[in-house]
Short mmCIF file of C-alpha atoms in Angstrom, two decimals:
data_model
loop_
_atom_site.label_atom_id
_atom_site.label_comp_id
_atom_site.label_asym_id
_atom_site.label_seq_id
_atom_site.Cartn_x
_atom_site.Cartn_y
_atom_site.Cartn_z
CA THR G 1 31.76 10.60 16.59
CA LEU G 2 28.39 12.16 18.64
CA LEU G 3 27.08 8.91 20.07
CA ILE G 4 22.98 9.56 21.49
CA GLN G 5 21.90 6.61 24.38
CA PRO G 6 18.54 6.52 23.08
CA SER G 7 16.33 5.64 26.57
CA LYS G 8 15.00 3.23 27.67
CA MET G 9 11.72 5.29 26.84
CA SER G 10 12.63 4.90 23.60
CA ARG G 11 10.29 2.73 21.22
CA ARG G 12 12.33 1.04 19.23
CA ILE G 13 12.02 0.08 14.69
CA ASP G 14 14.50 -2.27 12.72
CA PHE G 15 14.07 -0.40 9.41
CA TYR G 16 15.43 -3.28 6.90
CA TYR G 17 16.02 -1.67 3.91
CA ASP G 18 17.57 -1.32 0.07
CA ILE G 19 17.66 2.34 -1.99
CA VAL G 20 17.19 0.51 -5.36
CA SER G 21 13.28 0.85 -4.47
CA PRO G 22 11.84 3.89 -4.43
CA TYR G 23 8.65 3.60 -2.77
CA THR G 24 11.34 2.90 0.58
CA TYR G 25 13.34 6.30 0.12
CA LEU G 26 9.55 7.92 1.10
CA GLY G 27 9.85 5.42 3.81
CA PHE G 28 12.96 6.12 5.15
CA GLU G 29 12.87 10.55 5.12
CA VAL G 30 8.82 9.91 6.71
CA LEU G 31 10.37 7.10 9.33
CA CYS G 32 13.39 9.89 10.21
CA ARG G 33 10.84 12.53 10.14
CA HIS G 34 9.41 10.58 13.63
CA ARG G 35 11.98 9.99 15.13
CA SER G 36 11.95 12.74 17.62
CA VAL G 37 8.34 12.97 16.96
CA TRP G 38 7.82 9.19 17.79
CA ASN G 39 11.10 8.64 20.26
CA LEU G 40 12.20 6.79 18.14
CA ALA G 41 15.65 4.71 18.37
CA ILE G 42 15.21 3.88 14.53
CA HIS G 43 18.48 0.31 13.65
CA PHE G 44 19.49 0.68 9.92
CA ARG G 45 19.84 -2.91 8.36
CA PRO G 46 20.80 -2.21 4.65
CA PHE G 47 19.42 -5.62 3.11
CA PHE G 48 19.63 -6.84 -0.52
CA LEU G 49 15.94 -6.44 -2.29
CA GLY G 50 17.57 -8.98 -4.59
CA GLY G 51 18.10 -11.90 -1.65
CA ILE G 52 14.20 -11.13 -0.63
CA MET G 53 12.33 -11.20 -3.82
CA LYS G 54 14.53 -14.65 -4.34
CA GLY G 55 14.05 -16.39 -0.91
CA ALA G 56 10.51 -15.06 -0.99
CA ASN G 57 9.65 -16.11 -4.32
CA ASN G 58 8.40 -12.49 -5.28
CA ARG G 59 8.59 -10.56 -8.38
CA PRO G 60 8.89 -6.23 -8.43
CA PRO G 61 4.89 -5.08 -8.57
CA ALA G 62 6.25 -4.13 -12.06
CA THR G 63 6.22 -6.55 -13.46
CA VAL G 64 2.31 -5.78 -14.25
CA PRO G 65 2.36 -3.29 -16.98
CA LEU G 66 -0.66 -1.36 -15.84
CA LYS G 67 0.08 -1.69 -12.51
CA GLY G 68 4.40 -0.80 -13.73
CA GLU G 69 3.02 2.49 -15.54
CA HIS G 70 0.72 3.31 -13.20
CA MET G 71 2.85 3.96 -9.76
CA MET G 72 5.70 5.71 -12.33
CA GLN G 73 3.36 7.96 -13.74
CA CYS G 74 0.37 8.63 -10.83
CA ASP G 75 1.61 6.97 -7.29
CA LEU G 76 5.33 7.94 -6.82
CA PRO G 77 4.38 11.22 -8.46
CA ARG G 78 1.25 11.95 -6.42
CA LEU G 79 3.68 10.54 -2.85
CA ALA G 80 6.41 12.48 -3.68
CA LYS G 81 4.55 15.10 -4.04
CA HIS G 82 2.03 14.84 -0.74
CA TYR G 83 5.35 13.46 1.23
CA SER G 84 7.60 16.31 0.15
CA VAL G 85 10.81 14.28 -1.23
CA PRO G 86 12.38 14.75 -3.73
CA LEU G 87 11.71 11.31 -5.76
CA VAL G 88 11.38 11.99 -9.91
CA MET G 89 10.69 8.63 -11.45
CA ASN G 90 11.98 9.02 -15.27
CA ASP G 91 13.21 5.87 -17.63
CA ARG G 92 16.93 6.76 -16.81
CA VAL G 93 15.46 6.43 -13.04
CA VAL G 94 14.58 2.28 -14.00
CA GLU G 95 17.77 1.89 -16.20
CA ILE G 96 20.10 1.77 -12.92
CA MET G 97 17.24 0.75 -10.80
CA PHE G 98 17.31 -2.39 -12.97
CA ASN G 99 20.75 -2.95 -15.31
CA THR G 100 22.71 -1.35 -12.15
CA GLY G 101 21.27 -3.38 -9.48
CA THR G 102 22.98 -2.33 -5.80
CA LEU G 103 24.95 -5.12 -4.20
CA SER G 104 27.99 -3.07 -3.96
CA THR G 105 25.74 0.10 -2.84
CA MET G 106 24.23 -2.56 0.37
CA ARG G 107 27.42 -4.13 0.42
CA PHE G 108 28.95 -1.17 1.04
CA LEU G 109 26.38 0.59 3.66
CA THR G 110 26.87 -2.42 6.02
CA ALA G 111 30.07 -1.37 5.77
CA LEU G 112 29.40 1.29 6.98
CA GLN G 113 27.02 0.02 9.63
CA GLN G 114 30.08 -2.26 10.73
CA LYS G 115 32.78 1.26 11.58
CA GLN G 116 30.55 4.24 11.95
CA PRO G 117 25.98 3.22 12.07
CA ASP G 118 25.81 7.40 12.94
CA ALA G 119 26.82 7.17 8.85
CA VAL G 120 24.75 4.98 7.71
CA GLU G 121 21.31 6.97 7.81
CA PRO G 122 22.55 10.64 6.09
CA VAL G 123 24.92 7.84 3.27
CA SER G 124 21.67 6.61 2.46
CA ARG G 125 19.67 9.91 2.43
CA GLN G 126 22.77 10.50 0.07
CA LEU G 127 22.08 6.84 -2.75
CA PHE G 128 18.44 7.54 -2.49
CA TYR G 129 18.80 11.55 -4.02
CA ARG G 130 21.53 10.10 -6.12
CA LEU G 131 19.38 7.25 -7.55
CA PHE G 132 15.59 9.16 -7.60
CA SER G 133 16.17 13.48 -7.86
CA SER G 134 20.31 13.19 -9.73
CA HIS G 135 19.42 9.98 -11.65
CA GLN G 136 23.26 8.73 -11.35
CA ASP G 137 24.81 5.74 -10.71
CA VAL G 138 25.04 4.45 -6.74
CA ALA G 139 27.37 1.31 -7.28
CA GLN G 140 30.72 2.16 -8.76
CA PRO G 141 33.02 3.32 -6.21
CA ASP G 142 33.15 7.13 -7.72
CA SER G 143 29.75 6.91 -7.29
CA LEU G 144 29.98 5.94 -3.18
CA ARG G 145 32.49 8.07 -2.63
CA ALA G 146 30.74 11.20 -3.72
CA ALA G 147 27.23 10.07 -2.01
CA ALA G 148 29.45 9.86 1.92
CA GLU G 149 31.53 13.18 0.75
CA ALA G 150 28.42 14.87 0.08
CA ALA G 151 27.28 12.44 3.90
CA GLY G 152 30.47 14.46 5.25
CA LEU G 153 32.19 11.07 6.41
CA SER G 154 36.15 11.84 6.26
CA ALA G 155 38.19 10.15 3.45
CA ASP G 156 39.62 8.03 5.90
CA VAL G 157 36.18 6.16 6.93
CA THR G 158 34.96 6.05 2.48
CA ALA G 159 38.18 4.62 1.83
CA ALA G 160 38.19 2.28 4.70
CA ALA G 161 34.87 1.25 4.01
CA LEU G 162 35.33 1.07 -0.16
CA THR G 163 37.77 -1.62 1.13
CA ASP G 164 35.67 -3.38 3.51
CA MET G 165 33.20 -3.81 1.21
CA LEU G 166 34.63 -5.97 -0.21
CA SER G 167 36.21 -8.15 2.83
CA ASP G 168 34.15 -11.17 3.09
CA GLU G 169 33.11 -10.64 6.50
CA VAL G 170 30.92 -8.12 5.27
CA LYS G 171 29.46 -10.18 2.20
CA SER G 172 28.54 -12.56 4.90
CA ARG G 173 27.42 -10.33 6.86
CA LEU G 174 24.86 -8.48 3.89
CA LYS G 175 23.65 -11.87 3.82
CA SER G 176 22.90 -12.93 6.99
CA VAL G 177 21.29 -9.38 7.39
CA THR G 178 18.83 -10.74 4.23
CA ASP G 179 18.17 -13.80 5.19
CA GLU G 180 17.44 -12.63 8.48
CA ALA G 181 14.59 -10.75 7.10
CA VAL G 182 13.43 -13.85 4.69
CA LYS G 183 12.70 -15.28 8.43
CA LEU G 184 11.07 -12.74 9.89
CA GLY G 185 8.68 -12.92 6.77
CA ALA G 186 9.91 -10.30 4.52
CA PHE G 187 9.19 -10.49 1.05
CA GLY G 188 9.57 -6.20 0.24
CA SER G 189 11.21 -3.25 1.33
CA PRO G 190 11.34 -1.92 3.43
CA THR G 191 10.36 -3.99 5.90
CA PHE G 192 10.39 -2.46 9.61
CA ILE G 193 10.15 -4.92 12.80
CA VAL G 194 8.37 -2.39 15.23
CA HIS G 195 9.56 -3.61 18.98
CA THR G 196 5.83 -2.93 20.93
CA GLU G 197 5.80 -2.23 24.07
CA ASP G 198 5.08 -5.44 26.09
CA GLY G 199 7.37 -7.33 23.96
CA ARG G 200 6.18 -8.48 20.79
CA GLN G 201 7.81 -8.14 16.78
CA GLU G 202 5.52 -7.15 14.88
CA MET G 203 6.35 -6.97 11.12
CA VAL G 204 4.96 -4.38 9.04
CA PHE G 205 5.49 -4.16 4.93
CA GLY G 206 5.30 -0.82 2.92
CA SER G 207 5.82 2.90 2.71
CA ASP G 208 2.18 3.25 3.26
CA ARG G 209 1.49 1.69 6.96
CA PHE G 210 2.54 4.45 9.52
CA HIS G 211 -0.92 4.52 10.33
CA ILE G 212 -0.65 0.95 11.76
CA ILE G 213 2.89 1.68 13.10
CA GLY G 214 1.32 4.03 14.70
CA ASP G 215 -0.83 1.90 16.28
CA LEU G 216 0.88 -0.81 16.94
CA LEU G 217 3.69 1.54 19.56
CA GLY G 218 0.42 3.58 20.76
CA VAL G 219 1.41 6.64 19.35
CA GLU G 220 -0.79 8.69 16.60
CA TYR G 221 0.20 9.23 13.11
CA LYS G 222 -1.19 12.65 11.76
CA GLY G 223 0.78 13.74 8.03
CA PRO G 224 3.90 13.22 6.76
CA LEU G 225 5.43 15.75 8.43
CA LYS G 226 6.44 18.16 5.55
CA GLN G 227 8.32 20.40 8.44
CA LEU G 228 11.19 18.08 9.25
CA ALA G 229 11.53 16.96 5.56
CA LYS G 230 15.48 17.15 5.34
CA LEU G 231 16.45 17.86 2.02
CA PRO R 1 -25.68 16.45 -5.44
CA SER R 2 -25.16 20.33 -5.29
CA LYS R 3 -23.01 21.35 -8.06
CA MET R 4 -19.99 21.43 -5.88
CA SER R 5 -19.95 17.50 -4.78
CA ARG R 6 -17.12 16.45 -6.00
CA ARG R 7 -17.33 12.62 -8.28
CA ILE R 8 -15.75 9.56 -7.16
CA ASP R 9 -16.59 6.47 -9.08
CA PHE R 10 -15.51 3.93 -7.49
CA TYR R 11 -14.67 0.15 -9.39
CA TYR R 12 -14.86 -2.55 -7.16
CA ASP R 13 -15.74 -5.90 -6.28
CA ILE R 14 -17.10 -7.48 -3.34
CA VAL R 15 -14.31 -10.12 -3.58
CA SER R 16 -11.97 -8.43 -2.48
CA PRO R 17 -11.37 -8.30 1.22
CA TYR R 18 -8.95 -4.47 0.59
CA THR R 19 -11.45 -3.04 -0.95
CA TYR R 20 -13.97 -3.84 2.27
CA LEU R 21 -11.88 -1.44 3.54
CA GLY R 22 -12.17 1.23 0.77
CA PHE R 23 -15.97 1.33 0.57
CA GLU R 24 -16.62 1.57 4.48
CA VAL R 25 -13.49 4.15 4.56
CA LEU R 26 -15.02 5.82 1.50
CA CYS R 27 -18.85 6.07 2.39
CA ARG R 28 -18.33 8.01 5.62
CA HIS R 29 -16.11 10.56 3.75
CA ARG R 30 -19.36 11.16 1.68
CA SER R 31 -21.04 14.48 4.20
CA VAL R 32 -17.09 15.33 5.17
CA TRP R 33 -15.81 15.12 1.52
CA ASN R 34 -19.55 16.38 0.04
CA LEU R 35 -18.41 13.44 -2.40
CA ALA R 36 -21.22 12.35 -4.95
CA ILE R 37 -19.86 8.21 -5.27
CA HIS R 38 -20.80 6.55 -8.23
CA PHE R 39 -21.71 3.19 -7.35
CA ARG R 40 -19.42 0.88 -10.43
CA PRO R 41 -19.98 -3.29 -9.42
CA PHE R 42 -17.70 -4.40 -11.85
CA PHE R 43 -15.97 -8.17 -11.02
CA LEU R 44 -12.14 -7.75 -10.70
CA GLY R 45 -11.67 -12.24 -12.20
CA GLY R 46 -12.12 -9.67 -15.66
CA ILE R 47 -9.80 -6.69 -14.36
CA MET R 48 -6.98 -9.57 -13.86
CA LYS R 49 -7.74 -11.02 -16.88
CA GLY R 50 -7.79 -8.08 -18.65
CA ALA R 51 -3.96 -5.95 -17.24
CA ASN R 52 -1.87 -9.37 -16.34
CA ASN R 53 -2.66 -9.79 -12.91
CA ARG R 54 -2.93 -12.55 -10.42
CA PRO R 55 -4.05 -12.03 -6.52
CA PRO R 56 -1.03 -10.76 -4.22
CA ALA R 57 -2.06 -13.02 -2.60
CA THR R 58 0.31 -15.50 -5.08
CA VAL R 59 3.30 -14.42 -3.12
CA PRO R 60 2.82 -16.79 -0.10
CA LEU R 61 4.77 -14.79 2.03
CA LYS R 62 2.59 -11.67 1.64
CA GLY R 63 0.23 -13.67 1.20
CA GLU R 64 0.17 -14.53 5.12
CA HIS R 65 0.84 -12.33 5.26
CA MET R 66 -2.06 -10.25 4.37
CA MET R 67 -4.76 -12.14 6.10
CA GLN R 68 -2.32 -12.80 9.67
CA CYS R 69 -1.22 -9.31 9.93
CA ASP R 70 -2.06 -7.14 7.82
CA LEU R 71 -6.03 -6.82 7.51
CA PRO R 72 -6.35 -7.52 11.26
CA ARG R 73 -4.16 -4.26 11.99
CA LEU R 74 -6.64 -2.43 9.16
CA ALA R 75 -9.83 -3.97 10.13
CA LYS R 76 -9.03 -2.78 13.35
CA HIS R 77 -7.37 1.14 12.72
CA TYR R 78 -10.56 1.89 10.19
CA SER R 79 -13.18 -0.26 12.45
CA VAL R 80 -14.42 -2.85 9.94
CA PRO R 81 -15.97 -5.72 10.62
CA LEU R 82 -13.05 -8.08 8.97
CA VAL R 83 -11.80 -11.61 10.06
CA MET R 84 -10.28 -13.03 7.86
CA ASN R 85 -10.62 -16.81 7.59
CA ASP R 86 -9.71 -20.27 6.07
CA ARG R 87 -13.26 -19.77 5.50
CA VAL R 88 -13.49 -16.57 4.01
CA VAL R 89 -10.79 -17.37 1.54
CA GLU R 90 -12.02 -20.44 0.77
CA ILE R 91 -15.39 -18.72 -0.24
CA MET R 92 -12.87 -16.09 -2.20
CA PHE R 93 -11.29 -18.51 -4.27
CA ASN R 94 -13.65 -21.36 -4.29
CA THR R 95 -16.92 -19.68 -5.34
CA GLY R 96 -15.85 -16.46 -6.78
CA THR R 97 -18.34 -13.33 -7.18
CA LEU R 98 -19.80 -13.80 -10.85
CA SER R 99 -22.99 -13.75 -10.32
CA THR R 100 -23.18 -11.49 -6.99
CA MET R 101 -21.83 -8.17 -9.11
CA ARG R 102 -24.68 -9.18 -12.07
CA PHE R 103 -26.99 -9.01 -9.43
CA LEU R 104 -25.76 -5.69 -7.71
CA THR R 105 -24.92 -4.71 -11.76
CA ALA R 106 -28.69 -5.59 -12.43
CA LEU R 107 -29.95 -2.83 -9.24
CA GLN R 108 -27.64 -0.67 -10.28
CA GLN R 109 -29.56 0.08 -13.43
CA LYS R 110 -33.37 0.58 -11.58
CA GLN R 111 -32.87 1.38 -8.07
CA PRO R 112 -28.94 2.79 -8.09
CA ASP R 113 -29.25 4.21 -4.53
CA ALA R 114 -29.61 -0.03 -3.17
CA VAL R 115 -26.52 -0.62 -4.21
CA GLU R 116 -24.43 0.86 -1.64
CA PRO R 117 -26.56 -0.36 1.34
CA VAL R 118 -27.31 -4.04 -0.65
CA SER R 119 -23.47 -3.61 -1.26
CA ARG R 120 -22.47 -2.88 2.62
CA GLN R 121 -24.91 -6.70 3.41
CA LEU R 122 -22.76 -8.31 1.29
CA PHE R 123 -18.98 -7.57 2.33
CA TYR R 124 -20.39 -8.30 5.79
CA ARG R 125 -22.18 -12.02 4.07
CA LEU R 126 -18.74 -12.69 3.36
CA PHE R 127 -16.08 -10.85 5.64
CA SER R 128 -17.96 -10.47 9.05
CA SER R 129 -20.45 -13.87 9.23
CA HIS R 130 -18.67 -15.33 6.42
CA GLN R 131 -21.88 -16.59 4.34
CA ASP R 132 -22.44 -17.58 0.98
CA VAL R 133 -22.34 -14.41 -1.23
CA ALA R 134 -23.31 -16.18 -4.98
CA GLN R 135 -26.04 -18.23 -4.70
CA PRO R 136 -29.88 -16.93 -5.06
CA ASP R 137 -31.03 -17.50 -1.48
CA SER R 138 -27.67 -14.81 -0.41
CA LEU R 139 -28.53 -12.61 -1.93
CA ARG R 140 -32.34 -12.57 -1.35
CA ALA R 141 -30.41 -12.38 2.30
CA ALA R 142 -28.76 -9.75 1.94
CA ALA R 143 -31.27 -6.90 -0.12
CA GLU R 144 -33.80 -8.29 2.56
CA ALA R 145 -30.69 -7.36 5.32
CA ALA R 146 -30.12 -3.74 3.40
CA GLY R 147 -34.38 -2.87 3.74
CA LEU R 148 -35.08 -3.34 0.75
CA SER R 149 -38.69 -4.79 -1.16
CA ALA R 150 -39.10 -8.71 -1.93
CA ASP R 151 -40.49 -6.66 -4.73
CA VAL R 152 -37.16 -5.46 -6.00
CA THR R 153 -35.68 -8.23 -4.62
CA ALA R 154 -36.81 -10.92 -6.73
CA ALA R 155 -36.86 -8.38 -10.41
CA ALA R 156 -32.77 -8.04 -9.41
CA LEU R 157 -32.47 -11.64 -9.55
CA THR R 158 -34.01 -11.67 -12.42
CA ASP R 159 -32.99 -9.38 -14.07
CA MET R 160 -29.14 -10.44 -13.50
CA LEU R 161 -30.07 -13.52 -15.56
CA SER R 162 -30.70 -11.03 -19.30
CA ASP R 163 -28.17 -11.06 -21.74
CA GLU R 164 -29.30 -7.17 -20.49
CA VAL R 165 -26.78 -7.34 -17.26
CA LYS R 166 -24.63 -9.57 -18.41
CA SER R 167 -23.39 -7.10 -21.11
CA ARG R 168 -23.73 -4.30 -19.10
CA LEU R 169 -21.06 -5.76 -15.98
CA LYS R 170 -19.18 -6.47 -18.79
CA SER R 171 -18.21 -2.89 -20.69
CA VAL R 172 -18.37 -1.89 -17.24
CA THR R 173 -15.09 -3.91 -16.19
CA ASP R 174 -14.20 -3.04 -19.51
CA GLU R 175 -14.35 0.30 -18.51
CA ALA R 176 -11.73 -0.11 -16.18
CA VAL R 177 -9.50 -1.51 -18.06
CA LYS R 178 -9.69 1.25 -20.89
CA LEU R 179 -8.97 3.46 -17.32
CA GLY R 180 -5.78 1.65 -16.00
CA ALA R 181 -7.90 -0.31 -13.94
CA PHE R 182 -5.39 -4.43 -12.90
CA GLY R 183 -7.56 -4.20 -9.19
CA SER R 184 -9.90 -3.34 -7.16
CA PRO R 185 -11.29 -1.11 -5.24
CA THR R 186 -10.46 1.72 -7.85
CA PHE R 187 -11.50 4.95 -8.04
CA ILE R 188 -11.74 7.55 -10.63
CA VAL R 189 -11.79 10.61 -9.10
CA HIS R 190 -13.02 13.85 -11.05
CA THR R 191 -10.42 17.24 -9.86
CA GLU R 192 -12.37 20.76 -10.17
CA ASP R 193 -10.18 21.46 -13.19
CA GLY R 194 -11.34 18.65 -15.31
CA ARG R 195 -9.39 15.29 -14.82
CA GLN R 196 -10.15 12.07 -13.68
CA GLU R 197 -7.62 10.55 -11.95
CA MET R 198 -7.59 7.03 -11.03
CA VAL R 199 -6.02 5.51 -7.75
CA PHE R 200 -6.10 2.05 -6.58
CA GLY R 201 -6.02 0.71 -3.34
CA SER R 202 -7.63 1.32 -0.12
CA ASP R 203 -4.03 3.27 1.51
CA ARG R 204 -4.56 5.97 -0.84
CA PHE R 205 -7.06 8.80 1.07
CA HIS R 206 -4.76 11.38 1.96
CA ILE R 207 -4.09 11.21 -1.94
CA ILE R 208 -7.21 11.10 -2.62
CA GLY R 209 -7.38 14.04 -0.30
CA ASP R 210 -4.48 15.67 -2.11
CA LEU R 211 -6.37 15.41 -5.65
CA LEU R 212 -9.90 16.98 -4.56
CA GLY R 213 -8.14 19.15 -2.26
CA VAL R 214 -9.27 18.56 1.13
CA GLU R 215 -7.73 16.68 3.94
CA TYR R 216 -7.53 13.48 4.86
CA LYS R 217 -7.40 13.04 8.68
CA GLY R 218 -8.16 9.64 9.55
CA PRO R 219 -10.83 6.52 9.57
CA LEU R 220 -13.55 8.22 10.91
CA LYS R 221 -14.22 5.69 12.43
CA GLN R 222 -17.18 7.26 13.73
CA LEU R 223 -18.66 7.66 11.38
CA ALA R 224 -18.87 3.41 11.00
CA LYS R 225 -21.65 1.81 9.52
CA LEU R 226 -21.72 -1.41 11.22
#
């Protein structure tokens, strides 16, 4: 495994996220594109959005029908085009999002985080793609295996993660990352914890606040960086 | 406005802090994007009811985050003199803006070019000076600060009580609900190929730009009015 040591001058962002959220897919891709441009050290923190919603007494935005329709039919398609992210919303996606849930998905990512942290980003990318582009399941072991393979993980590492994800240790780690996010004030996904130059930890919510993240880091957000799109 | 103007209908209520941001950024883009802005004062209470929605602050952690972090950061980013505090929240939630929006509706009928400067003063009163925006004296003060004559102001203060104005505010509000609105600000963007695209929120100027075929380049702080 190639270990990349972030320089002391890296700007640290902790990225709390759940695969189930379409806006998070956008935020994930835009954040990753900024790694070199903003010299970021991104600490991925897979969490469980169901636990966040409960802890914050929140509900998905789509519970307001007109808002939900607008998000699905207008806002998300426009944003996907603007950011050049292959996200396509349809009824199948909504069914997967609301029926299956992502508890096992996030446990799998948590298991990977423990053993092979540099795998978390590429596997997350494949899981987002499966759900929001291919419109396939992301919860079953075969789906997790397929995403890991598409990300280039060895069969051994994948098999180990599929076992580890069932352990009390991983279940409890996911829960504690989720609780950590609630303590930091999180009420949804994505939640960014931006570590500023003067030592503060600033919480930012949403995939539409990169201009604010830029302000907090003392850098400029110049747009979606489509040319750095991975997929 | 020339035939080449890009039309945006701006549905809004003074009571909303995010709307203050959207209002100022939109106005700054008038010349940059060659916009014809059609102001449509509406009543957010009616929108919330029609859309079965609730203010975002009803989720406590979200409300705190908006007040203490998100709005101050955005105000700084956009250089808009918006300062949230308990006094503002009290005015927002206790007094309401039905009379405020009726006043703006009355102005819209008689002197449409007054709507923008008076709205600016009302936003400033509420979110910067932290003063009332519902009482007749408050409306008079905002109109005066916007440079309106005493005659025009007095007429609007009378007209706002009429059935005609009350019903006009209601019909603009209903029109917004029919267009799919569930909050403030709501933009109806008229595209070059004749579509009417609804955009919600003060954080979608990059999308409004895409719909109009122009580029959103940032907050245009140098064009700030206040």
